[in-house]
Coordinates of C-alpha atoms and ligand atoms in Angstrom, one line a residue:
M17 CA 44.8 15.4 -90.8
Q18 CA 48.5 15.2 -91.2
K19 CA 50.4 11.9 -91.6
L20 CA 54.0 10.8 -91.5
E21 CA 55.5 8.7 -94.3
V22 CA 58.5 6.6 -93.2
F23 CA 60.6 4.8 -95.9
G24 CA 62.4 2.3 -93.7
I25 CA 65.8 0.7 -93.2
S26 CA 67.8 3.6 -91.9
K27 CA 70.8 3.4 -89.7
L28 CA 70.7 6.6 -87.6
R29 CA 74.0 8.3 -87.6
G30 CA 75.0 11.8 -86.4
Q31 CA 73.9 13.9 -83.5
I32 CA 70.6 15.1 -82.0
K33 CA 70.1 18.0 -79.6
I34 CA 67.5 17.3 -76.9
S35 CA 64.8 19.9 -76.4
G36 CA 63.4 21.2 -73.1
S37 CA 61.2 18.9 -71.1
K38 CA 57.4 19.1 -71.7
N39 CA 56.8 17.5 -68.3
A40 CA 59.0 20.0 -66.4
S41 CA 57.6 23.0 -68.4
L42 CA 53.9 22.2 -67.6
P43 CA 54.1 22.3 -63.7
I44 CA 56.5 25.3 -63.8
L45 CA 54.2 27.2 -66.1
A46 CA 51.3 26.5 -63.7
A47 CA 53.5 27.6 -60.7
T48 CA 54.1 31.0 -62.3
L49 CA 50.5 31.8 -61.4
L50 CA 51.8 32.3 -57.8
S51 CA 53.9 35.2 -59.0
S52 CA 52.9 38.9 -59.3
K53 CA 56.2 39.6 -61.0
K54 CA 57.5 38.8 -64.5
I55 CA 58.9 35.3 -64.9
Y56 CA 61.3 34.5 -67.7
L57 CA 61.4 30.8 -68.8
K58 CA 63.9 29.5 -71.3
N59 CA 64.3 26.3 -73.3
L60 CA 60.6 25.6 -73.5
P61 CA 59.9 22.8 -76.1
K62 CA 57.8 23.9 -79.1
V63 CA 55.1 21.2 -78.7
K64 CA 51.3 21.3 -78.6
D65 CA 50.9 20.6 -74.9
I66 CA 52.9 23.8 -74.1
E67 CA 50.7 25.8 -76.6
T68 CA 47.7 24.4 -74.8
M69 CA 49.0 25.3 -71.3
I70 CA 49.8 28.8 -72.6
S71 CA 46.2 29.1 -74.0
L72 CA 44.9 28.0 -70.6
L73 CA 47.0 30.5 -68.7
K74 CA 45.9 33.3 -71.1
S75 CA 42.3 32.3 -70.5
L76 CA 43.0 32.9 -66.8
G77 CA 44.4 36.3 -67.6
S78 CA 48.1 35.7 -67.8
K79 CA 50.0 38.1 -70.0
I80 CA 52.4 36.0 -72.1
K81 CA 55.1 36.8 -74.7
L82 CA 56.7 33.8 -76.4
R83 CA 59.9 34.3 -78.5
K84 CA 61.1 31.0 -80.0
K85 CA 61.8 28.9 -76.9
N86 CA 61.8 31.8 -74.4
L87 CA 58.7 33.0 -72.6
I88 CA 57.9 36.0 -70.5
I89 CA 54.8 35.6 -68.3
N90 CA 53.3 38.3 -66.2
N91 CA 50.6 37.3 -63.8
S92 CA 50.4 40.6 -61.9
K93 CA 46.9 41.3 -63.3
Q94 CA 45.9 37.6 -63.6
S95 CA 42.5 37.4 -61.9
K96 CA 40.4 34.5 -63.3
N97 CA 40.1 31.2 -61.5
F98 CA 38.1 29.2 -64.0
A99 CA 39.8 26.6 -66.2
S100 CA 37.5 25.4 -68.9
Y101 CA 36.9 21.8 -70.1
N102 CA 37.7 22.6 -73.7
L103 CA 41.3 23.5 -72.7
V104 CA 41.8 20.9 -70.0
K105 CA 40.3 17.9 -71.9
T106 CA 43.1 17.7 -74.4
M107 CA 45.9 18.2 -71.9
R108 CA 45.4 16.5 -68.5
A109 CA 48.1 18.5 -67.0
G110 CA 45.6 21.4 -66.9
I111 CA 44.6 20.1 -63.5
L112 CA 48.0 21.5 -62.3
V113 CA 46.5 25.0 -62.2
L114 CA 44.2 24.0 -59.4
G115 CA 46.8 24.2 -56.7
P116 CA 48.2 27.6 -57.6
L117 CA 44.7 29.1 -58.2
L118 CA 43.6 27.9 -54.7
A119 CA 46.9 29.3 -53.2
K120 CA 46.3 32.6 -54.9
F121 CA 42.6 33.2 -54.7
G122 CA 41.3 30.7 -52.1
N123 CA 38.8 29.3 -54.6
A124 CA 38.9 27.9 -58.1
K125 CA 36.7 26.1 -60.7
V126 CA 38.8 23.7 -62.8
S127 CA 37.5 21.1 -65.2
L128 CA 38.3 17.5 -64.4
P129 CA 40.8 16.3 -67.0
G130 CA 38.8 13.3 -68.2
G131 CA 40.4 10.1 -69.4
C132 CA 42.6 9.4 -72.3
A133 CA 43.8 6.4 -74.3
I134 CA 46.2 5.2 -71.6
G135 CA 43.8 5.4 -68.7
S136 CA 41.0 7.1 -66.7
R137 CA 43.5 9.6 -65.3
P138 CA 41.6 10.3 -62.0
V139 CA 42.7 13.1 -59.7
D140 CA 41.4 11.7 -56.4
I141 CA 44.9 11.8 -54.9
H142 CA 45.3 15.5 -55.7
L143 CA 41.9 16.4 -54.2
K144 CA 42.3 14.2 -51.0
A145 CA 45.7 15.9 -50.3
L146 CA 44.4 19.4 -51.0
S147 CA 41.5 18.8 -48.5
K148 CA 44.3 18.2 -45.9
L149 CA 45.4 21.8 -46.6
G150 CA 41.9 23.0 -45.7
V151 CA 40.3 22.9 -49.2
K152 CA 36.6 22.0 -49.5
Y153 CA 35.5 20.7 -52.9
K154 CA 32.5 19.4 -54.8
I155 CA 32.5 17.8 -58.3
I156 CA 29.6 19.4 -60.3
Q157 CA 29.1 18.6 -63.9
G158 CA 32.7 17.6 -64.5
Y159 CA 34.2 20.5 -62.7
V160 CA 36.0 20.7 -59.4
H161 CA 34.5 23.6 -57.4
A162 CA 37.1 24.1 -54.7
N163 CA 37.6 26.7 -52.0
A164 CA 39.6 27.2 -48.9
P165 CA 37.5 29.5 -46.7
K166 CA 40.4 30.1 -44.2
G167 CA 43.1 30.0 -46.9
L168 CA 45.5 27.1 -47.3
I169 CA 46.8 25.8 -43.9
G170 CA 50.0 23.8 -43.8
S171 CA 49.6 20.1 -42.8
K172 CA 51.3 16.7 -42.7
I173 CA 50.2 14.7 -45.8
R174 CA 51.1 11.2 -47.0
F175 CA 50.1 10.4 -50.5
S176 CA 48.3 7.0 -50.7
K177 CA 50.0 6.3 -54.0
I178 CA 53.0 7.8 -55.8
S179 CA 51.6 10.4 -58.2
V180 CA 53.6 12.9 -60.3
G181 CA 50.8 15.3 -60.8
A182 CA 49.5 15.2 -57.2
T183 CA 53.0 15.8 -55.9
E184 CA 53.4 18.8 -58.2
N185 CA 50.0 20.3 -57.4
L186 CA 50.6 20.0 -53.6
I187 CA 54.2 21.3 -53.7
I188 CA 52.9 24.4 -55.6
A189 CA 49.8 24.9 -53.3
A190 CA 51.8 24.3 -50.1
S191 CA 54.4 26.9 -51.1
F192 CA 51.7 29.6 -50.4
A193 CA 50.0 27.8 -47.5
K194 CA 50.2 29.3 -44.0
G195 CA 52.8 27.4 -41.9
I196 CA 54.7 24.2 -42.6
T197 CA 53.6 21.3 -44.9
I198 CA 55.3 17.9 -44.9
L199 CA 54.5 15.8 -48.0
K200 CA 55.4 12.1 -47.7
N201 CA 55.5 9.3 -50.4
C202 CA 56.2 11.9 -53.1
A203 CA 57.0 11.1 -56.7
I204 CA 60.6 12.2 -57.3
E205 CA 60.8 12.4 -61.1
P206 CA 63.5 14.8 -62.3
E207 CA 60.8 17.1 -63.6
I208 CA 59.5 17.5 -60.0
K209 CA 63.1 18.3 -58.9
D210 CA 63.1 21.0 -61.6
L211 CA 59.8 22.4 -60.3
V212 CA 61.2 22.5 -56.8
N213 CA 64.5 24.2 -58.0
F214 CA 62.3 26.8 -59.9
L215 CA 60.3 27.5 -56.7
I216 CA 63.3 27.7 -54.4
K217 CA 65.1 30.0 -56.9
S218 CA 62.0 32.2 -56.8
G219 CA 62.1 32.5 -53.0
C220 CA 60.0 29.5 -51.8
K221 CA 61.2 27.7 -48.7
I222 CA 61.3 24.0 -49.8
K223 CA 63.6 21.2 -48.6
W224 CA 63.8 17.5 -49.4
I225 CA 64.0 15.8 -45.9
T226 CA 64.1 12.1 -47.1
K227 CA 64.1 10.4 -50.5
R228 CA 60.4 10.8 -50.9
S229 CA 59.5 13.4 -48.2
I230 CA 59.6 17.2 -48.6
K231 CA 59.1 20.1 -46.2
I232 CA 57.5 23.3 -47.4
E233 CA 57.2 26.5 -45.4
G234 CA 54.6 28.8 -47.0
V235 CA 55.6 32.2 -48.3
S236 CA 53.4 35.1 -49.5
Q237 CA 55.1 36.0 -52.7
I238 CA 57.7 34.8 -55.2
N239 CA 60.3 36.9 -56.9
Q240 CA 61.0 37.8 -60.5
I241 CA 63.4 35.2 -61.9
T242 CA 64.8 33.7 -65.1
Y243 CA 64.7 29.9 -65.3
P244 CA 66.0 27.5 -67.9
I245 CA 63.8 24.4 -68.2
M246 CA 65.7 21.0 -67.9
F247 CA 66.1 18.7 -70.9
D248 CA 63.5 16.1 -71.9
R249 CA 64.7 12.8 -70.6
I250 CA 61.9 10.8 -72.4
E251 CA 62.9 12.4 -75.7
A252 CA 66.5 11.5 -75.0
G253 CA 65.5 7.9 -74.1
T254 CA 63.4 7.6 -77.3
Y255 CA 66.4 8.6 -79.5
L256 CA 68.7 6.2 -77.6
I257 CA 66.3 3.4 -78.3
A258 CA 66.0 4.5 -82.0
A259 CA 69.8 4.2 -82.3
A260 CA 69.8 0.8 -80.7
I261 CA 67.0 -0.6 -82.9
T262 CA 68.6 0.7 -86.2
E263 CA 72.2 -0.4 -85.3
G264 CA 72.9 3.3 -85.4
N265 CA 75.7 5.5 -84.1
L266 CA 74.2 8.6 -82.4
K267 CA 75.4 11.3 -80.2
I268 CA 72.7 12.8 -78.0
K269 CA 73.5 16.3 -76.7
N270 CA 72.2 18.7 -74.1
I271 CA 71.5 16.1 -71.4
I272 CA 72.8 14.9 -68.1
P273 CA 73.4 11.2 -68.5
K274 CA 73.0 10.2 -64.8
V275 CA 69.4 11.4 -64.9
I276 CA 68.6 8.4 -67.3
Q277 CA 71.1 5.9 -65.7
T278 CA 68.3 3.2 -65.5
E279 CA 67.7 3.4 -69.2
I280 CA 71.5 3.5 -70.0
N281 CA 72.0 0.4 -67.9
I282 CA 69.2 -1.5 -69.7
L283 CA 70.4 -0.5 -73.1
R284 CA 73.9 -1.8 -72.2
K285 CA 72.3 -5.1 -70.9
I286 CA 70.5 -5.4 -74.3
G287 CA 73.9 -5.1 -76.1
A288 CA 74.2 -1.5 -77.2
K289 CA 77.5 0.3 -76.5
V290 CA 76.9 3.5 -74.5
F291 CA 79.5 6.1 -73.7
T292 CA 78.7 9.1 -71.5
K293 CA 80.3 12.5 -71.1
K294 CA 79.1 15.5 -69.0
N295 CA 76.3 16.7 -71.3
E296 CA 76.2 14.0 -73.9
I297 CA 75.7 10.3 -74.6
K298 CA 77.1 8.3 -77.5
I299 CA 75.3 5.1 -78.4
I300 CA 76.3 2.4 -80.9
G301 CA 73.6 -0.1 -81.7
N302 CA 74.5 -3.8 -81.8
K303 CA 73.2 -6.2 -84.5
K304 CA 72.5 -8.8 -81.8
I305 CA 69.9 -7.5 -79.3
K306 CA 69.6 -9.5 -76.1
S307 CA 66.1 -10.0 -74.5
I308 CA 65.4 -8.6 -71.1
N309 CA 62.4 -8.4 -68.8
I310 CA 61.1 -4.9 -68.0
K311 CA 58.9 -3.6 -65.2
T312 CA 57.8 0.1 -65.4
A313 CA 58.0 1.9 -62.1
P314 CA 58.0 5.4 -60.6
Y315 CA 61.4 7.2 -60.9
P316 CA 64.2 6.0 -60.6
G317 CA 62.6 2.9 -62.1
F318 CA 62.1 2.3 -65.8
P319 CA 59.7 5.0 -67.0
T320 CA 56.3 4.1 -68.3
D321 CA 56.8 6.8 -71.0
L322 CA 59.5 4.6 -72.6
Q323 CA 57.5 1.3 -72.4
A324 CA 56.2 1.4 -75.9
Q325 CA 59.6 2.3 -77.3
I326 CA 61.5 -0.4 -75.5
M327 CA 58.8 -2.9 -76.6
V328 CA 59.7 -2.3 -80.2
L329 CA 63.4 -2.9 -79.5
L330 CA 62.6 -6.1 -77.7
C331 CA 60.7 -7.4 -80.8
K332 CA 64.2 -7.5 -82.4
A333 CA 65.8 -9.4 -79.5
N334 CA 67.2 -12.9 -79.7
K335 CA 64.3 -14.4 -77.7
K336 CA 61.1 -13.7 -75.8
S337 CA 60.9 -10.8 -73.3
S338 CA 58.3 -9.7 -70.7
I339 CA 57.1 -6.1 -70.1
K340 CA 55.0 -5.3 -67.0
E341 CA 53.2 -2.0 -67.1
N342 CA 52.7 -1.0 -63.4
I343 CA 51.7 2.6 -63.8
F344 CA 48.8 3.0 -66.2
E345 CA 45.9 0.5 -66.6
N346 CA 45.7 0.7 -70.4
R347 CA 49.0 1.5 -71.9
F348 CA 49.3 -1.3 -74.5
M349 CA 47.4 0.5 -77.2
H350 CA 50.5 0.3 -79.5
V351 CA 50.5 -3.5 -79.3
A352 CA 47.7 -4.0 -81.9
E353 CA 49.4 -1.7 -84.4
L354 CA 52.8 -3.4 -83.8
N355 CA 51.2 -6.8 -84.3
R356 CA 49.8 -5.5 -87.6
M357 CA 53.5 -4.9 -88.6
G358 CA 54.3 -8.5 -87.8
A359 CA 55.1 -8.4 -84.1
Q360 CA 54.0 -11.3 -82.0
I361 CA 53.0 -9.7 -78.7
S362 CA 50.4 -11.2 -76.3
I363 CA 48.9 -9.4 -73.4
N364 CA 47.9 -11.0 -70.1
G365 CA 46.6 -8.3 -67.7
N366 CA 49.4 -5.8 -67.2
E367 CA 52.0 -8.0 -68.8
A368 CA 53.0 -8.1 -72.4
I369 CA 54.9 -11.1 -73.7
V370 CA 57.1 -10.0 -76.6
E371 CA 58.4 -12.6 -79.0
G372 CA 61.8 -11.8 -80.4
N373 CA 63.4 -12.2 -83.9
I374 CA 60.7 -10.2 -85.5
N375 CA 61.1 -8.5 -88.9
F376 CA 58.6 -5.7 -89.1
A377 CA 56.6 -5.2 -92.3
S378 CA 55.7 -1.7 -93.4
A379 CA 52.0 -0.8 -93.0
E380 CA 49.5 2.0 -92.7
L381 CA 49.2 2.7 -89.0
M382 CA 47.3 4.7 -86.5
A383 CA 48.8 6.6 -83.5
T384 CA 46.7 6.3 -80.3
D385 CA 48.7 8.3 -77.7
L386 CA 51.9 10.3 -77.5
R387 CA 54.4 7.6 -76.8
A388 CA 52.7 4.8 -78.8
S389 CA 52.9 7.0 -81.9
V390 CA 56.7 7.3 -81.6
S391 CA 57.0 3.5 -81.1
L392 CA 55.4 3.1 -84.6
I393 CA 58.1 5.3 -86.1
L394 CA 60.8 3.2 -84.5
A395 CA 59.3 0.0 -86.0
A396 CA 58.9 1.7 -89.4
L397 CA 62.6 2.7 -89.5
T398 CA 63.5 -1.0 -89.5
T399 CA 61.2 -2.1 -92.4
K400 CA 61.7 -2.1 -96.2
G401 CA 59.0 -0.1 -98.0
K402 CA 56.7 2.8 -96.9
S403 CA 54.8 3.0 -93.7
I404 CA 52.2 5.7 -93.1
I405 CA 51.3 6.8 -89.5
N406 CA 48.0 8.6 -89.1
R407 CA 46.7 10.8 -86.3
I408 CA 50.2 12.3 -85.6
Y409 CA 48.6 15.1 -83.6
H410 CA 49.3 12.7 -80.7
L411 CA 53.0 12.9 -81.6
D412 CA 53.1 16.7 -81.9
R413 CA 51.9 17.0 -78.3
G414 CA 55.3 16.0 -76.9
Y415 CA 58.0 15.7 -79.6
E416 CA 59.6 18.8 -81.0
N417 CA 60.4 18.6 -84.7
I418 CA 60.7 14.9 -84.6
E419 CA 60.8 14.3 -88.3
K420 CA 63.4 17.1 -88.8
K421 CA 65.6 15.6 -86.0
L422 CA 65.3 12.1 -87.5
K423 CA 66.0 13.3 -91.0
M424 CA 69.1 15.0 -89.8
V425 CA 70.5 11.6 -88.8
G426 CA 69.5 9.7 -91.9
A427 CA 65.9 8.7 -91.6
N428 CA 63.8 8.9 -94.7
I429 CA 60.7 10.4 -93.2
R430 CA 58.3 13.2 -94.2
R431 CA 55.1 14.8 -93.0
I432 CA 52.2 14.9 -95.5
N433 CA 48.9 16.7 -95.3
Ligands
LIG511 C1 52.7 12.3 -65.4 O1 51.3 12.0 -65.5 C2 53.2 12.5 -66.8 N1 52.6 13.7 -67.4 C3 53.0 11.3 -67.7 O2 53.5 11.5 -68.9 C4 53.7 10.1 -67.0 O3 53.4 8.9 -67.8 C5 53.2 9.9 -65.6 O4 53.4 11.1 -64.8 C6 53.9 8.8 -64.8 O5 55.3 9.1 -64.8 C7 53.0 14.9 -67.1 O6 54.0 15.0 -66.3 C8 52.3 16.1 -67.7 P1 50.6 10.1 -62.1 P2 50.4 12.0 -64.2 O7 49.7 11.0 -61.3 O8 50.8 13.1 -63.3 C9 47.0 7.1 -61.0 C10 53.6 11.7 -71.2 O9 53.7 10.8 -72.1 N2 46.5 8.3 -60.3 O10 52.0 9.8 -61.6 O11 49.0 12.0 -64.6 C11 47.1 7.4 -62.5 O12 45.8 7.0 -63.1 C12 52.7 11.6 -70.1 O13 54.3 12.7 -71.3 C13 45.3 8.1 -59.5 O14 44.8 7.0 -59.4 O15 50.7 10.6 -63.6 C14 48.2 6.4 -62.9 O16 47.7 5.1 -63.0 C15 51.7 10.4 -70.2 N3 44.8 9.2 -58.9 C16 49.2 6.5 -61.7 O17 48.4 7.0 -60.6 C17 45.4 10.5 -59.0 O18 44.8 11.4 -58.3 C18 50.3 7.5 -62.0 O19 49.8 8.7 -62.3 C19 46.5 10.6 -59.8 C20 47.0 9.5 -60.4

């Protein structure tokens, strides 16, 4: 089991290049199942979840060549429609192959993702919406057995709740349904816009008609294309917070600042100096960190995937702050570990009250989920002495070369077996 050792008190200085987005790559990889031509994807992040999705696609019969961050996928002879539990259980986004497999074959057997540390991760919204496209399904021994006897038929669908994954599954499925589909109350995360851009570029007929409604006219095939995956906005937000908490001076490159305007505005309110250019952000952390109340929300609100990270920063604020987690039912797993480092965070339902003026103490720690694990690194960077973070396989699911990138800007961090 690998661990990270962090020898604290580093002021991060220099520049970090942001990698491709895990959460844009996953639905786009699933959508390639619709193609019978070669698809060239560029700028994929080298993270575990992408490896898992590639293994899942290979288990379905995709032919895949991966060269560094570029991938060639050929689904012309892809013929299987069974996604097994052992691949889907570690990466809940595996459910995203359900829509394309139904669109392509009219039936599919896909393992339910199962829960994880942050919540039960149900897929009821996906299934209810797919049934509006004519899909019949049964849950048998943890698998979704789904089929569309008459093929997928376009329909008007309104999501009962904003769901990133359900929006992605339905956009992909409806792209091959007969006729017109209108999806309402969609999630509009940038990764979904990237998926839509990929599908339009490959020949699909998709148009946003209002902020959260989209119109899709089914097609029967998608063309061969080359597509560069967008940058990872959560990785970018994580490093901005790292600079703010270490009074650092960082330049973050390969990003489009307006995509994370909410985060930039909040960091400015907290007291960091943030300067933006076309494809980069410069941030200078401030010794004095002002407290602020945060509520996570669907995009363009403050992202749940940065909640653990901003919580660490608010422990250093001049007074108490409140953080409300409105997306997942159990996303405060990092609180117990932060309190072991000297934080004073109390939880009341979906609200965490974060005392300020905390000096973290180094400790041996345990990562519980992807974003919680990175918040422990942020805290460890502000302490004297050595912290050890266990179970960093959580971290490797979504952060490419994190210790190399942090070391490049002055962190004293190393991976040990
Ligand atoms: C995506 O998960 C992201 N994962 C998550 O990032 C992110 O936290 C989440 O969106 C919210 O932004 C990927 O893109 C691979 P949802 P997803 O469907 O699609 C409930 C990370 O750290 N819900 O928008 O699973 C659900 O339980 C990961 O990179 C249902 O009740 O999120 C949650 O409470 C973690 N029924 C809420 O909706 C459903 O059918 C939002 O979930 C689907 C979801």
